[in-house]
């Protein structure tokens, strides 16, 4: 299929609005029984969410029309959006606040293993055609769904908690918490950088270093596979700080790791050396992605337990909105390699730096809010 840069920007930008709309409608404006993790056992809800997503990716390898791809990508966004709120609900049941950062670090590894597989899919795409890449990636998703049927614990939804669930106005009242609002703003800014990298960084490396595209695929995949280890270490550190009531350190960890990456991101998009660009890439992944488990813990730790699915759904909505905007901007700016480089430099650097500032400010609010929350409970 012949897709222009502008259309690619629309497909990777507004398509996330489907995800935002779905998550917003079902996790913000829902009644007692409208989404799968309330209708089914959470185990089967998560299997259903993942299964439909994998099948949609599989069918993407068969399409011959651009708008067929648009519909299927929207389907991927719609069904993948239910996974995070369902998991957040399960984590709040099974883990105390001082254990949640590590729990979410394990959960977030799914992103990096998946992206590593996607990065390596350049090889079958190169040798067997682009359709084969979708078949292989979707095959991994179907395999994970099959394993989930045996590995996930089959825990029913607590029907008593359904009856006690607050109405929409009560839910929206929790968003007045300044800590929650600042983390959501930080996530919006950081996701604008992260999703821009997800959809445009490979295009940049392919244009800037065409003779090293296969090396890039391997290095990118290895960097993503290192992320679970840095997430684990960060999760352990955050949980230790939570246990010792050094609460401000959780947002400070997010702030430091993002700000630390700024010069490496500048290096990645400004150098003509493939080796230096890869150094920036590895640091941006291994260090820069460690925030992604701690930030969810911060929100949940100052939120009543029965609001956790709602809060994680709203966090997802707000975060994806940042990706919508950044992908649209890059799609409009992308005329040639130099315009893509400048666009990536501004969008990604701003996302890392601005989110780091927001997390730093959050550290003062979170410390106070968390102490009040602990005393009240």
Short mmCIF file of N, CA, C and O in Angstrom, two decimals, residues 23 28 45 69 83 88 92 94 113 116 124-125 132 176 186 192 199-200 206 213 216 220 246 260 273 306-307 374-375:
data_model
loop_
_atom_site.label_atom_id
_atom_site.label_comp_id
_atom_site.label_asym_id
_atom_site.label_seq_id
_atom_site.Cartn_x
_atom_site.Cartn_y
_atom_site.Cartn_z
N UNK A 23 -11.68 3.98 25.95
CA UNK A 23 -11.29 3.96 27.36
C UNK A 23 -12.08 5.00 28.14
O UNK A 23 -12.50 4.75 29.27
N UNK A 28 -14.78 5.81 32.26
CA UNK A 28 -15.13 7.07 32.92
C UNK A 28 -16.64 7.24 33.01
O UNK A 28 -17.18 7.56 34.06
N UNK A 45 -11.53 -11.67 30.70
CA UNK A 45 -11.61 -10.33 30.09
C UNK A 45 -10.27 -9.96 29.45
O UNK A 45 -10.22 -9.48 28.31
N UNK A 69 -7.06 -1.03 6.60
CA UNK A 69 -6.03 -0.93 7.63
C UNK A 69 -6.43 0.04 8.73
O UNK A 69 -6.18 -0.20 9.92
N UNK A 83 -6.98 -3.42 28.69
CA UNK A 83 -6.06 -4.27 29.45
C UNK A 83 -5.56 -3.57 30.70
O UNK A 83 -5.53 -4.15 31.79
N UNK A 88 -4.94 -2.99 36.50
CA UNK A 88 -4.82 -2.09 37.65
C UNK A 88 -5.76 -2.50 38.77
O UNK A 88 -5.41 -2.46 39.96
N UNK A 92 -4.49 -3.69 42.55
CA UNK A 92 -4.95 -3.05 43.78
C UNK A 92 -5.51 -4.09 44.76
O UNK A 92 -5.47 -3.88 45.98
N UNK A 94 -4.37 -7.31 44.94
CA UNK A 94 -3.36 -8.30 45.32
C UNK A 94 -2.10 -7.70 45.94
O UNK A 94 -1.33 -8.44 46.58
N UNK A 113 8.90 -6.24 25.37
CA UNK A 113 9.04 -7.51 24.65
C UNK A 113 8.30 -7.43 23.32
O UNK A 113 8.78 -7.90 22.29
N UNK A 116 10.21 -5.18 20.97
CA UNK A 116 11.43 -5.88 20.52
C UNK A 116 11.09 -6.85 19.40
O UNK A 116 11.81 -6.94 18.39
N UNK A 124 11.86 -10.51 8.52
CA UNK A 124 10.91 -11.18 7.63
C UNK A 124 10.26 -10.21 6.64
O UNK A 124 9.94 -10.59 5.51
N UNK A 125 10.07 -8.95 7.06
CA UNK A 125 9.49 -7.96 6.14
C UNK A 125 10.42 -7.73 4.95
O UNK A 125 9.98 -7.57 3.81
N UNK A 132 4.29 -10.62 6.02
CA UNK A 132 4.78 -11.69 6.91
C UNK A 132 5.08 -11.16 8.30
O UNK A 132 4.95 -11.88 9.30
N UNK A 176 -9.69 15.95 41.19
CA UNK A 176 -9.29 17.23 41.77
C UNK A 176 -7.97 17.13 42.53
O UNK A 176 -7.38 18.15 42.89
N UNK A 186 2.20 15.15 33.18
CA UNK A 186 3.54 14.61 32.89
C UNK A 186 3.45 13.43 31.91
O UNK A 186 4.26 13.31 30.98
N UNK A 192 3.75 11.91 24.43
CA UNK A 192 3.91 12.60 23.15
C UNK A 192 5.28 12.29 22.56
O UNK A 192 5.43 12.14 21.34
N UNK A 199 6.48 5.45 16.35
CA UNK A 199 6.00 5.44 14.97
C UNK A 199 6.96 6.06 13.96
O UNK A 199 6.86 5.77 12.76
N UNK A 200 7.89 6.91 14.42
CA UNK A 200 8.72 7.63 13.45
C UNK A 200 10.22 7.38 13.58
O UNK A 200 10.97 7.71 12.67
N UNK A 206 16.11 4.61 9.20
CA UNK A 206 16.18 4.03 7.86
C UNK A 206 16.63 5.07 6.83
O UNK A 206 17.35 4.75 5.88
N UNK A 213 20.48 -0.42 8.49
CA UNK A 213 19.12 -0.63 8.93
C UNK A 213 18.94 -1.96 9.66
O UNK A 213 18.19 -2.06 10.63
N UNK A 216 20.43 -1.58 13.07
CA UNK A 216 19.50 -0.80 13.90
C UNK A 216 18.41 -1.70 14.46
O UNK A 216 18.05 -1.58 15.64
N UNK A 220 18.04 -1.95 18.40
CA UNK A 220 16.78 -1.46 18.94
C UNK A 220 16.07 -2.55 19.73
O UNK A 220 15.56 -2.32 20.84
N UNK A 246 9.67 7.52 52.36
CA UNK A 246 10.35 8.56 51.59
C UNK A 246 9.56 8.78 50.29
O UNK A 246 10.04 8.53 49.18
N UNK A 260 17.67 13.08 32.62
CA UNK A 260 18.98 12.49 32.31
C UNK A 260 19.09 12.14 30.83
O UNK A 260 20.18 12.22 30.24
N UNK A 273 26.86 10.04 13.16
CA UNK A 273 27.51 8.77 13.51
C UNK A 273 26.45 7.76 13.95
O UNK A 273 25.69 8.02 14.88
N UNK A 306 -11.31 1.47 45.22
CA UNK A 306 -12.40 1.23 44.28
C UNK A 306 -12.37 2.19 43.10
O UNK A 306 -13.18 2.07 42.17
N UNK A 307 -11.43 3.14 43.08
CA UNK A 307 -11.28 4.07 41.96
C UNK A 307 -10.11 3.70 41.06
O UNK A 307 -9.84 4.41 40.08
N UNK A 374 -2.18 8.16 53.99
CA UNK A 374 -1.80 7.09 54.94
C UNK A 374 -2.44 7.33 56.30
O UNK A 374 -2.97 6.41 56.91
N UNK A 375 -2.41 8.55 56.77
CA UNK A 375 -3.01 8.87 58.08
C UNK A 375 -4.51 8.67 58.08
O UNK A 375 -5.10 8.25 59.09
#
